[in-house]
N, CA, C and O atoms as a Tinker XYZ file with bonds, in Angstrom:
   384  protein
     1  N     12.954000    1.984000  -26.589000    73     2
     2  CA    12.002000    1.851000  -25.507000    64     1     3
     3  C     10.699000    2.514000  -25.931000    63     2     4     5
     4  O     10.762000    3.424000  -26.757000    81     3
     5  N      9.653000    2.179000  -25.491000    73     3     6
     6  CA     7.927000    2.868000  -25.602000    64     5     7
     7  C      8.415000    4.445000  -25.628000    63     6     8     9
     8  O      9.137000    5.194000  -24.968000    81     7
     9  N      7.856000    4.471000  -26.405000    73     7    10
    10  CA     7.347000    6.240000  -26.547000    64     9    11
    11  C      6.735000    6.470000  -25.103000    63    10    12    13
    12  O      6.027000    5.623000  -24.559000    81    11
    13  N      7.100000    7.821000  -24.463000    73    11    14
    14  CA     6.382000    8.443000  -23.117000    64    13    15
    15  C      5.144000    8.380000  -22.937000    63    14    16    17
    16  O      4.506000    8.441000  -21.886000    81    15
    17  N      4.627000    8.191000  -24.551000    73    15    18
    18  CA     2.815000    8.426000  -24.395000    64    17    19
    19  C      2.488000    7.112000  -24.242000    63    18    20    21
    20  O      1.556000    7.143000  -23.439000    81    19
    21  N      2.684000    6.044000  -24.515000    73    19    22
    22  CA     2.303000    4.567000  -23.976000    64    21    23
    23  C      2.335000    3.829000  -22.940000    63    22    24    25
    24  O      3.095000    2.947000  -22.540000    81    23
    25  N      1.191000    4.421000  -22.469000    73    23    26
    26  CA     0.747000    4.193000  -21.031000    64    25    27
    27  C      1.057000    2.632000  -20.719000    63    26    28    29
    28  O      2.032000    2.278000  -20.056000    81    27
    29  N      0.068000    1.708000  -21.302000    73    27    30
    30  CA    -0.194000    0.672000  -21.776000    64    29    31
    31  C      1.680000   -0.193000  -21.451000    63    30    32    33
    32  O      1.957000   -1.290000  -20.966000    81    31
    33  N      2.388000    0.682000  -21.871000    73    31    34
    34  CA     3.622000   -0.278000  -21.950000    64    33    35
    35  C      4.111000   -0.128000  -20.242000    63    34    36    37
    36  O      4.580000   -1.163000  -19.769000    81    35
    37  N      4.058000    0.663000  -19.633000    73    35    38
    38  CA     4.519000    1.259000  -18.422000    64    37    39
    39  C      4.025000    0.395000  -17.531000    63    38    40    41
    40  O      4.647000   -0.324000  -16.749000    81    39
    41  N      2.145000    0.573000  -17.791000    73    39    42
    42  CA     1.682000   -0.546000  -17.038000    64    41    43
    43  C      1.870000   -2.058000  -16.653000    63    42    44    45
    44  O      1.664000   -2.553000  -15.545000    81    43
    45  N      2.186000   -2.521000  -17.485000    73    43    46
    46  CA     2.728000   -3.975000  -18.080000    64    45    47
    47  C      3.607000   -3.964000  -17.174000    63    46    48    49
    48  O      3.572000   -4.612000  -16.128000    81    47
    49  N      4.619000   -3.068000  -17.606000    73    47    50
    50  CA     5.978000   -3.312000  -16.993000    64    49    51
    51  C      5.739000   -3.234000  -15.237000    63    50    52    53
    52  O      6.275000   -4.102000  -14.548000    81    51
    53  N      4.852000   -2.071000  -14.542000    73    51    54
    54  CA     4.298000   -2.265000  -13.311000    64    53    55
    55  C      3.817000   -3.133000  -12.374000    63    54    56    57
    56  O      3.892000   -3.213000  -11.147000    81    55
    57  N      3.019000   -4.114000  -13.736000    73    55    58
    58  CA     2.399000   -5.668000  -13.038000    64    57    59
    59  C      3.627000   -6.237000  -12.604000    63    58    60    61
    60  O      3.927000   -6.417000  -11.423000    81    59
    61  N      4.466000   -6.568000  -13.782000    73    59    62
    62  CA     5.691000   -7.611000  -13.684000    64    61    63
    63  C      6.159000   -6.856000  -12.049000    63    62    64    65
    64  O      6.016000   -7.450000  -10.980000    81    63
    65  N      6.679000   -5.569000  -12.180000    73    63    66
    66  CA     7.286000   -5.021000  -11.071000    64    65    67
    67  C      6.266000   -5.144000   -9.293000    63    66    68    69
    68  O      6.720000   -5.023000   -8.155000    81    67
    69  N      5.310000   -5.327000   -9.593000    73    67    70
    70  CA     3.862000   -5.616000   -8.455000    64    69    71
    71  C      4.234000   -7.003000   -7.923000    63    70    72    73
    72  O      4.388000   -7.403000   -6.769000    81    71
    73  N      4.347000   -7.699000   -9.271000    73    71    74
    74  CA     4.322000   -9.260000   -8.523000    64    73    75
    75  C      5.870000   -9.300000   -7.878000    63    74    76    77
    76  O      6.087000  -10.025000   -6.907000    81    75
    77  N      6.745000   -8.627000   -8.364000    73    75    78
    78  CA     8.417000   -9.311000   -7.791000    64    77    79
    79  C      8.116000   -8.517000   -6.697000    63    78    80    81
    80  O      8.962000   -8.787000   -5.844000    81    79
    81  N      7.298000   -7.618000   -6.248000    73    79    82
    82  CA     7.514000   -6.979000   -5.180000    64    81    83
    83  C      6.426000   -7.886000   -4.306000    63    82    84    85
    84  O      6.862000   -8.419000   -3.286000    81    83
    85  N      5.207000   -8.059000   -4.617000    73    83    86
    86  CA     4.613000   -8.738000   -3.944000    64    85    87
    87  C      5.151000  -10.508000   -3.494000    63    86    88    89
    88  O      4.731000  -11.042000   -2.468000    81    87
    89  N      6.092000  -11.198000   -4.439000    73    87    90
    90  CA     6.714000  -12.536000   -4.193000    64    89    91
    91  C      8.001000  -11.769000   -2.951000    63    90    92    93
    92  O      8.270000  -12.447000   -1.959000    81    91
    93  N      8.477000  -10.819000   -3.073000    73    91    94
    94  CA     9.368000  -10.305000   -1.870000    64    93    95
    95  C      8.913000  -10.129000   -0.640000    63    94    96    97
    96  O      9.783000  -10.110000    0.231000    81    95
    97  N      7.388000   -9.940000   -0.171000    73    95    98
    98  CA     7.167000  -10.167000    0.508000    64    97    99
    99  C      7.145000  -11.374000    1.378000    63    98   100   101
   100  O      7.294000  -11.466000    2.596000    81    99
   101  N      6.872000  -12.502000    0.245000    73    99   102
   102  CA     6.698000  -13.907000    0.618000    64   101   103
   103  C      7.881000  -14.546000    1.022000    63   102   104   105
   104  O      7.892000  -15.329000    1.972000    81   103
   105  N      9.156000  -14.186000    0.181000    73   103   106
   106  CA    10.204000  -14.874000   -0.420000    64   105   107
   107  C     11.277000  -14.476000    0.598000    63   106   108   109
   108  O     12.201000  -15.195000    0.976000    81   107
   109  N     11.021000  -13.255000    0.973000    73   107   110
   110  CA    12.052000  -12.065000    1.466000    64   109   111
   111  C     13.751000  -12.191000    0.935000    63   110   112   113
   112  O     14.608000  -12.119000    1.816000    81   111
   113  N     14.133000  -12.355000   -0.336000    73   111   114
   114  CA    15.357000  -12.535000   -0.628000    64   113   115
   115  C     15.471000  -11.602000   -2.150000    63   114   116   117
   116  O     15.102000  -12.176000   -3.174000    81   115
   117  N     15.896000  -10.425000   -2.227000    73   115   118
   118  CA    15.671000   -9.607000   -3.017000    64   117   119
   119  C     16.091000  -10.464000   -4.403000    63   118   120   121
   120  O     15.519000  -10.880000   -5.411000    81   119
   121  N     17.379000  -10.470000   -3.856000    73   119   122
   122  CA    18.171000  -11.342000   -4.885000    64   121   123
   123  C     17.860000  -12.636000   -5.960000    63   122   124   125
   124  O     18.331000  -12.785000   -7.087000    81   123
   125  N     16.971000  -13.457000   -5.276000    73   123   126
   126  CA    16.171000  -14.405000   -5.430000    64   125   127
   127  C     14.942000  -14.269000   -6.431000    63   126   128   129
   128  O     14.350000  -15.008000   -7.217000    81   127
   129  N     14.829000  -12.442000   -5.840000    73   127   130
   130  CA    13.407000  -12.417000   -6.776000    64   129   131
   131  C     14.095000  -11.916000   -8.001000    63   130   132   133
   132  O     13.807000  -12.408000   -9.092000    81   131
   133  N     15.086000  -10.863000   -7.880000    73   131   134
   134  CA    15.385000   -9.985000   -9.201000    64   133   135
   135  C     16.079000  -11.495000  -10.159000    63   134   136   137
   136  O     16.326000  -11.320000  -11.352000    81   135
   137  N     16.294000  -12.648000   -9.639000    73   135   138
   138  CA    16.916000  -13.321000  -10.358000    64   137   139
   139  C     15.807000  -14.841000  -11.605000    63   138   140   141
   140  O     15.868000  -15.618000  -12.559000    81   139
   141  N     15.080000  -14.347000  -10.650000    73   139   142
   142  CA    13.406000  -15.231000  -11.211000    64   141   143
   143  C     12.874000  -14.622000  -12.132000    63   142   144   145
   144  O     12.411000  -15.102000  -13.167000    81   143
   145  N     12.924000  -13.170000  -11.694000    73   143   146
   146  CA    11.852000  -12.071000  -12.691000    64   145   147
   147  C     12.914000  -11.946000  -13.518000    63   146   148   149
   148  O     12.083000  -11.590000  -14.353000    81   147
   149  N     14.320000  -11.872000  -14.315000    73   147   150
   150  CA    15.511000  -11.920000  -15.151000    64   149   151
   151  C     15.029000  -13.226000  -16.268000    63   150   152   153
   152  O     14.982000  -13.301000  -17.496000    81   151
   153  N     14.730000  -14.116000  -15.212000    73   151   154
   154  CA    15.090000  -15.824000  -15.658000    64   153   155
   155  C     13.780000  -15.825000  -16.811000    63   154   156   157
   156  O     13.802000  -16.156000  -17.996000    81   155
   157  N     12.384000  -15.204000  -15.769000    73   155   158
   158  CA    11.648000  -15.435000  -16.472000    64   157   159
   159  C     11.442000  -14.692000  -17.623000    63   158   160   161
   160  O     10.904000  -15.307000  -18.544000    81   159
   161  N     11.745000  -13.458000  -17.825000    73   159   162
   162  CA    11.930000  -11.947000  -18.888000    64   161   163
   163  C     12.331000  -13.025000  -20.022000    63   162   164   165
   164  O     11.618000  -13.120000  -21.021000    81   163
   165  N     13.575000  -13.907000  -19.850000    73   163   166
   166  CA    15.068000  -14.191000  -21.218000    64   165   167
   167  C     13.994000  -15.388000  -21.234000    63   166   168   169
   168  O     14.062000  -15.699000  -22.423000    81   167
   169  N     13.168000  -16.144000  -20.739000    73   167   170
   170  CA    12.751000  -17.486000  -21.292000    64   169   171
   171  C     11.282000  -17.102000  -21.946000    63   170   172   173
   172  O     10.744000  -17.893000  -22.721000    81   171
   173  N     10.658000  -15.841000  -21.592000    73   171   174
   174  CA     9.310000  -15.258000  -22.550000    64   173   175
   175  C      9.993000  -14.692000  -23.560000    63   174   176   177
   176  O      9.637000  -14.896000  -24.721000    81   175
   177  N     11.112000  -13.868000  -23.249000    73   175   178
   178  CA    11.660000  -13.743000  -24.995000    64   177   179
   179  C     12.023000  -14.714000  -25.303000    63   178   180   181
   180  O     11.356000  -14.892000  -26.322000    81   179
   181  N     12.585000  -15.496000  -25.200000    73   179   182
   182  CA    12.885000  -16.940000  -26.034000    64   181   183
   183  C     11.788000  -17.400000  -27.051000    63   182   184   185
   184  O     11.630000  -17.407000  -28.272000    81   183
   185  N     11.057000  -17.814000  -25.830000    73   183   186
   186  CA     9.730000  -18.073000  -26.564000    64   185   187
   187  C      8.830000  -17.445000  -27.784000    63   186   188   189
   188  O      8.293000  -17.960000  -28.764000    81   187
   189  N      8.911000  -16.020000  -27.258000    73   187   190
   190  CA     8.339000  -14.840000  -27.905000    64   189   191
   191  C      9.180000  -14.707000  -29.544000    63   190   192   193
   192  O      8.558000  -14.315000  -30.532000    81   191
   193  N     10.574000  -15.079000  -29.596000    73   191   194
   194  CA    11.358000  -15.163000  -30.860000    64   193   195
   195  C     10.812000  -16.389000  -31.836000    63   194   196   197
   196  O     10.516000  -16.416000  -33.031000    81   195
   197  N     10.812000  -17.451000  -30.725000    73   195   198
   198  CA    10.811000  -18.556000  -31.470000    64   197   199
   199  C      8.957000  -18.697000  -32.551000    63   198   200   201
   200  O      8.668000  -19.355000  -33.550000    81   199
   201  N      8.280000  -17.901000  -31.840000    73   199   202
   202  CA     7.219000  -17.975000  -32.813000    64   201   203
   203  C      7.286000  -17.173000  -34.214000    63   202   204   205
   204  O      6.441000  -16.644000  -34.938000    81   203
   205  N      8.701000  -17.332000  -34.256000    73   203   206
   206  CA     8.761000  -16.065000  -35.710000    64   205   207
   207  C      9.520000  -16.461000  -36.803000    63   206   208   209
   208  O      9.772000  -15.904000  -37.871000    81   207
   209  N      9.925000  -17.839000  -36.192000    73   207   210
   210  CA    10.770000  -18.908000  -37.107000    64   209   211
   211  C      9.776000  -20.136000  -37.529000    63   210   212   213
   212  O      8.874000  -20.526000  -36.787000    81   211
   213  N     10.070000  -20.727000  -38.882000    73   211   214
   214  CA     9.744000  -21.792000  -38.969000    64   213   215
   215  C     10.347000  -22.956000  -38.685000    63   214   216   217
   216  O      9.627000  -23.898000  -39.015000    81   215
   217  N     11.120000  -23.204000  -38.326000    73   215   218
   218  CA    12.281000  -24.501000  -37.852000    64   217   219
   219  C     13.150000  -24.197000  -36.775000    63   218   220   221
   220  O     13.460000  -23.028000  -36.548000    81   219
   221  N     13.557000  -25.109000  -36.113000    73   219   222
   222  CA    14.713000  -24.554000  -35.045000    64   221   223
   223  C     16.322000  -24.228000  -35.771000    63   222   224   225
   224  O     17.246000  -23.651000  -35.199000    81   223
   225  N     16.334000  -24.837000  -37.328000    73   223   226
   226  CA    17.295000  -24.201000  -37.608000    64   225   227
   227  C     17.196000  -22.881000  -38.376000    63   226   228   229
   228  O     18.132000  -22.247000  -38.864000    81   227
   229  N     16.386000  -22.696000  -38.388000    73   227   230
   230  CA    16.384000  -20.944000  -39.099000    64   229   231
   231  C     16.204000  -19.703000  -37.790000    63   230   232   233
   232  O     16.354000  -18.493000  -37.957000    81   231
   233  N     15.793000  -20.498000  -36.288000    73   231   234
   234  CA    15.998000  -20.054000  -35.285000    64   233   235
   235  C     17.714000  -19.932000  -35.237000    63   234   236   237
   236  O     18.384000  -18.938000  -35.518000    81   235
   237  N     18.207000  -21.320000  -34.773000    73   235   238
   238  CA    19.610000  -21.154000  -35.146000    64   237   239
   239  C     20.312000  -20.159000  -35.449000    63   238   240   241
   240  O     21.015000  -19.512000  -34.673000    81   239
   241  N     20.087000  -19.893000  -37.178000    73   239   242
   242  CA    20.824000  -19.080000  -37.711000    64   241   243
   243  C     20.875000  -17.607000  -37.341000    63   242   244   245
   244  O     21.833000  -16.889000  -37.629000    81   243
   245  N     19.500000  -17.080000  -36.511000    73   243   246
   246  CA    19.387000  -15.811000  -35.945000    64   245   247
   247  C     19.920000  -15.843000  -34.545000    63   246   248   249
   248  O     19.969000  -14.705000  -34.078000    81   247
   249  N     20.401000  -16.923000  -33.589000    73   247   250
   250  CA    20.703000  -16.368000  -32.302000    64   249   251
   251  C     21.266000  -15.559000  -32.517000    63   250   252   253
   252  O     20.668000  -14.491000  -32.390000    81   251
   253  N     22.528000  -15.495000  -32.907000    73   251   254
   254  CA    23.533000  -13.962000  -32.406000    64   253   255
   255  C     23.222000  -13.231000  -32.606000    63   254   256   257
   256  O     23.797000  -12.300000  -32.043000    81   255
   257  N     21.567000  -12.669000  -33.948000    73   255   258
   258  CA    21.309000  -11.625000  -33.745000    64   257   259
   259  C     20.318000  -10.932000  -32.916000    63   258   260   261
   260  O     19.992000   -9.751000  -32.795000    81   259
   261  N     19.832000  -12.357000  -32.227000    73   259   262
   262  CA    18.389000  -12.384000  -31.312000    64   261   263
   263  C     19.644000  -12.184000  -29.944000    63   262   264   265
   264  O     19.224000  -11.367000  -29.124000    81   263
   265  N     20.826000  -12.670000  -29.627000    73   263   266
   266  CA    20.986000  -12.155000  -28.494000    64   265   267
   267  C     21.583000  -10.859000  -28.626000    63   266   268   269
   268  O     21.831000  -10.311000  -27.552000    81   267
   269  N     21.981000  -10.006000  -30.034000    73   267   270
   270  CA    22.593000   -8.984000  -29.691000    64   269   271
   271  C     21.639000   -7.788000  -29.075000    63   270   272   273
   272  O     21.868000   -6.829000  -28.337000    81   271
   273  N     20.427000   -8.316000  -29.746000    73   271   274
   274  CA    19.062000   -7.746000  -29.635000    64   273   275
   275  C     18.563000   -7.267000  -28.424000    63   274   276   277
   276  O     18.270000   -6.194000  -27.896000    81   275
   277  N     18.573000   -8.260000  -28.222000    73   275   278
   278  CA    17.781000   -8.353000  -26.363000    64   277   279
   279  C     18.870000   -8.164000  -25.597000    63   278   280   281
   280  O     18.578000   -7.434000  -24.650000    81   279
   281  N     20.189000   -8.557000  -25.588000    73   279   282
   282  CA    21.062000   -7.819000  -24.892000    64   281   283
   283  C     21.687000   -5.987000  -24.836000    63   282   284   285
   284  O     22.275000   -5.382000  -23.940000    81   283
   285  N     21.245000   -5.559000  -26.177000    73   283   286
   286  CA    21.155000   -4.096000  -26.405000    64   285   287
   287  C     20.448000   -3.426000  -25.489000    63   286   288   289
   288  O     20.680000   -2.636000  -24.574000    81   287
   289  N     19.140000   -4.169000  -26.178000    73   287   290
   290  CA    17.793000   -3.129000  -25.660000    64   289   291
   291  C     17.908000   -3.467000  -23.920000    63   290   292   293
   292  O     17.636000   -2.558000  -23.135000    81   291
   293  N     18.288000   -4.702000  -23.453000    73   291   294
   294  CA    18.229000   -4.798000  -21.701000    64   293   295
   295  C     19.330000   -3.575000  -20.985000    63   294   296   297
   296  O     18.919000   -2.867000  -20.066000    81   295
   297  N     20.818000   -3.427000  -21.552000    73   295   298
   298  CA    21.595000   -2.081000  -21.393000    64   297   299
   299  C     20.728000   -1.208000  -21.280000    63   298   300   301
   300  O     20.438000   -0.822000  -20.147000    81   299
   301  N     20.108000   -0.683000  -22.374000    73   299   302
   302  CA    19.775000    0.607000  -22.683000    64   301   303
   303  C     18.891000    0.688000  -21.590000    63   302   304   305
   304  O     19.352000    1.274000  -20.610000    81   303
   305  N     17.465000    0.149000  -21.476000    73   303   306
   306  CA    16.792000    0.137000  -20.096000    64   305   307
   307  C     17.487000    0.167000  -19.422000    63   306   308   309
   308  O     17.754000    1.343000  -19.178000    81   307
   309  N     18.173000   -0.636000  -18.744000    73   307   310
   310  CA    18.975000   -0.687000  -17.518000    64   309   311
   311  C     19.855000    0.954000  -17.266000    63   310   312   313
   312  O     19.711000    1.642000  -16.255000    81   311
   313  N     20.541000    1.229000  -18.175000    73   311   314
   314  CA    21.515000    2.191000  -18.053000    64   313   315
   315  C     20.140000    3.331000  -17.834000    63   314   316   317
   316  O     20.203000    3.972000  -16.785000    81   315
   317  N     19.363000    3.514000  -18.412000    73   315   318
   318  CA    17.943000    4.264000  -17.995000    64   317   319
   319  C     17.509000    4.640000  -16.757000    63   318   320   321
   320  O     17.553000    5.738000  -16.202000    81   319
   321  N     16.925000    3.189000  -16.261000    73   319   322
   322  CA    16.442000    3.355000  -14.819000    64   321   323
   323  C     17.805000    3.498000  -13.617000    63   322   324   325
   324  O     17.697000    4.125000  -12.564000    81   323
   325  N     19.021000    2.788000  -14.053000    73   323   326
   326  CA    20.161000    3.110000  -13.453000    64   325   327
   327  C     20.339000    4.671000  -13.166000    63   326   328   329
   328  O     20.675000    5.026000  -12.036000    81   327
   329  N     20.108000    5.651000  -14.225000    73   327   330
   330  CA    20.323000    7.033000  -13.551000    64   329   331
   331  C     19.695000    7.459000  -13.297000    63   330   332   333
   332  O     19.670000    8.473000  -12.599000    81   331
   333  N     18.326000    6.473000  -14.066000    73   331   334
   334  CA    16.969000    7.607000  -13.024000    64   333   335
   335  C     16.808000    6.919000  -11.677000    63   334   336   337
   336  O     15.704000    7.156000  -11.187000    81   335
   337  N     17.663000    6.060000  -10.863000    73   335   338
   338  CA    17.836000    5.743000   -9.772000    64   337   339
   339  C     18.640000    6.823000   -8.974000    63   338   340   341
   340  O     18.458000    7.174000   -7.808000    81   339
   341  N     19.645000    7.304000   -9.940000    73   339   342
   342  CA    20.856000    8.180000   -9.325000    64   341   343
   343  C     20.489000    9.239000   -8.875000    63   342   344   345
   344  O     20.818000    9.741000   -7.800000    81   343
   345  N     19.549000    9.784000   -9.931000    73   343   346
   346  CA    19.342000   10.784000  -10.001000    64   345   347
   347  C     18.018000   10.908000   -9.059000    63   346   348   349
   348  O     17.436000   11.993000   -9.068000    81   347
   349  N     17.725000   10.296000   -8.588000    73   347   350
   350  CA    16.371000   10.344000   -7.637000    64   349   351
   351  C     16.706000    9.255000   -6.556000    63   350   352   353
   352  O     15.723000    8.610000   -6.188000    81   351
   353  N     18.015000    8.898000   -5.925000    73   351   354
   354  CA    18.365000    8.301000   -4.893000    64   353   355
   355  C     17.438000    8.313000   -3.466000    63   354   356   357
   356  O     16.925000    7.392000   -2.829000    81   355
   357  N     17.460000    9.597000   -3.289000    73   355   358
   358  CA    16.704000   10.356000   -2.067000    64   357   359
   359  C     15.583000    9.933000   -1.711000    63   358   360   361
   360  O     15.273000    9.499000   -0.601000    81   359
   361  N     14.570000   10.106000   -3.163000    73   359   362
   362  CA    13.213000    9.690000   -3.238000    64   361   363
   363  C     13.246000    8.397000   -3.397000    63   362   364   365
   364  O     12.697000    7.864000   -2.433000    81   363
   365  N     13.618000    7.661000   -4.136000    73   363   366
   366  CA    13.090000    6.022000   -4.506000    64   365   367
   367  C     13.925000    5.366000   -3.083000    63   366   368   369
   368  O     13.463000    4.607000   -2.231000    81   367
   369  N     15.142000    5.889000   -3.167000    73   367   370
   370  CA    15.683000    4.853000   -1.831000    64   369   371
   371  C     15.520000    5.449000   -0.479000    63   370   372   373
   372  O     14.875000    4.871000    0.396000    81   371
   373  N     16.060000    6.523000   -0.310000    73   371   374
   374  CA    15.682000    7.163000    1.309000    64   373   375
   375  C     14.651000    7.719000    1.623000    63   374   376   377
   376  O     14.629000    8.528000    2.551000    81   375
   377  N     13.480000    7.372000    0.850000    73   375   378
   378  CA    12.259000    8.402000    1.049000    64   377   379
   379  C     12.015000    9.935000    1.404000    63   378   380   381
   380  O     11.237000   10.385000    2.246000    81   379
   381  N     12.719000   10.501000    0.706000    73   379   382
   382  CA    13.431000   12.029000    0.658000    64   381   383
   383  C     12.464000   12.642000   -0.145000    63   382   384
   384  O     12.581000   13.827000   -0.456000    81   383
């Protein structure tokens, strides 16, 4: 994950998190949104891989290591903000 000092990456990640919150307003189906903002994350990495191949079969030959990839690093975040959820329950969810 970004080094603490890269502001720049945090921010990014804020927009993405601005708009699913701002489409929740519209949408009102949490579920709906966390499942759009997922959909759309795995189809910009898709994309984002595929400019690094010259053919779709030399793409090919890297899926399993392009999904072990992006399936690693999505855990590791996840298991991340998962305890810094836990661990700050009060504040982020009950306004404590």
């Amino acid at each position: 994950m970004a080094d603490a000092t890269d502001h720049a990456f945090y921010d990014r990640a804020d927009a993405h998190i601005e708009l699913s919150n701002e489409q929740l307003k519209t949408y009102g189906n949490l579920g709906e949104i966390s499942a759009s903002m997922l959909f759309g994350t795995s189809r910009f990495n898709a994309w984002a891989s595929a400019q690094n191949f010259k053919s779709a079969a030399e793409m090919a030959d890297a899926r399993e290591a392009l999904l072990k990839y992006f399936c690693d690093q999505y855990r590791m975040m996840l298991e991340d903000n998962l305890d810094d959820h836990i661990n700050n329950f009060g504040q982020y969810v009950l306004g404590k």
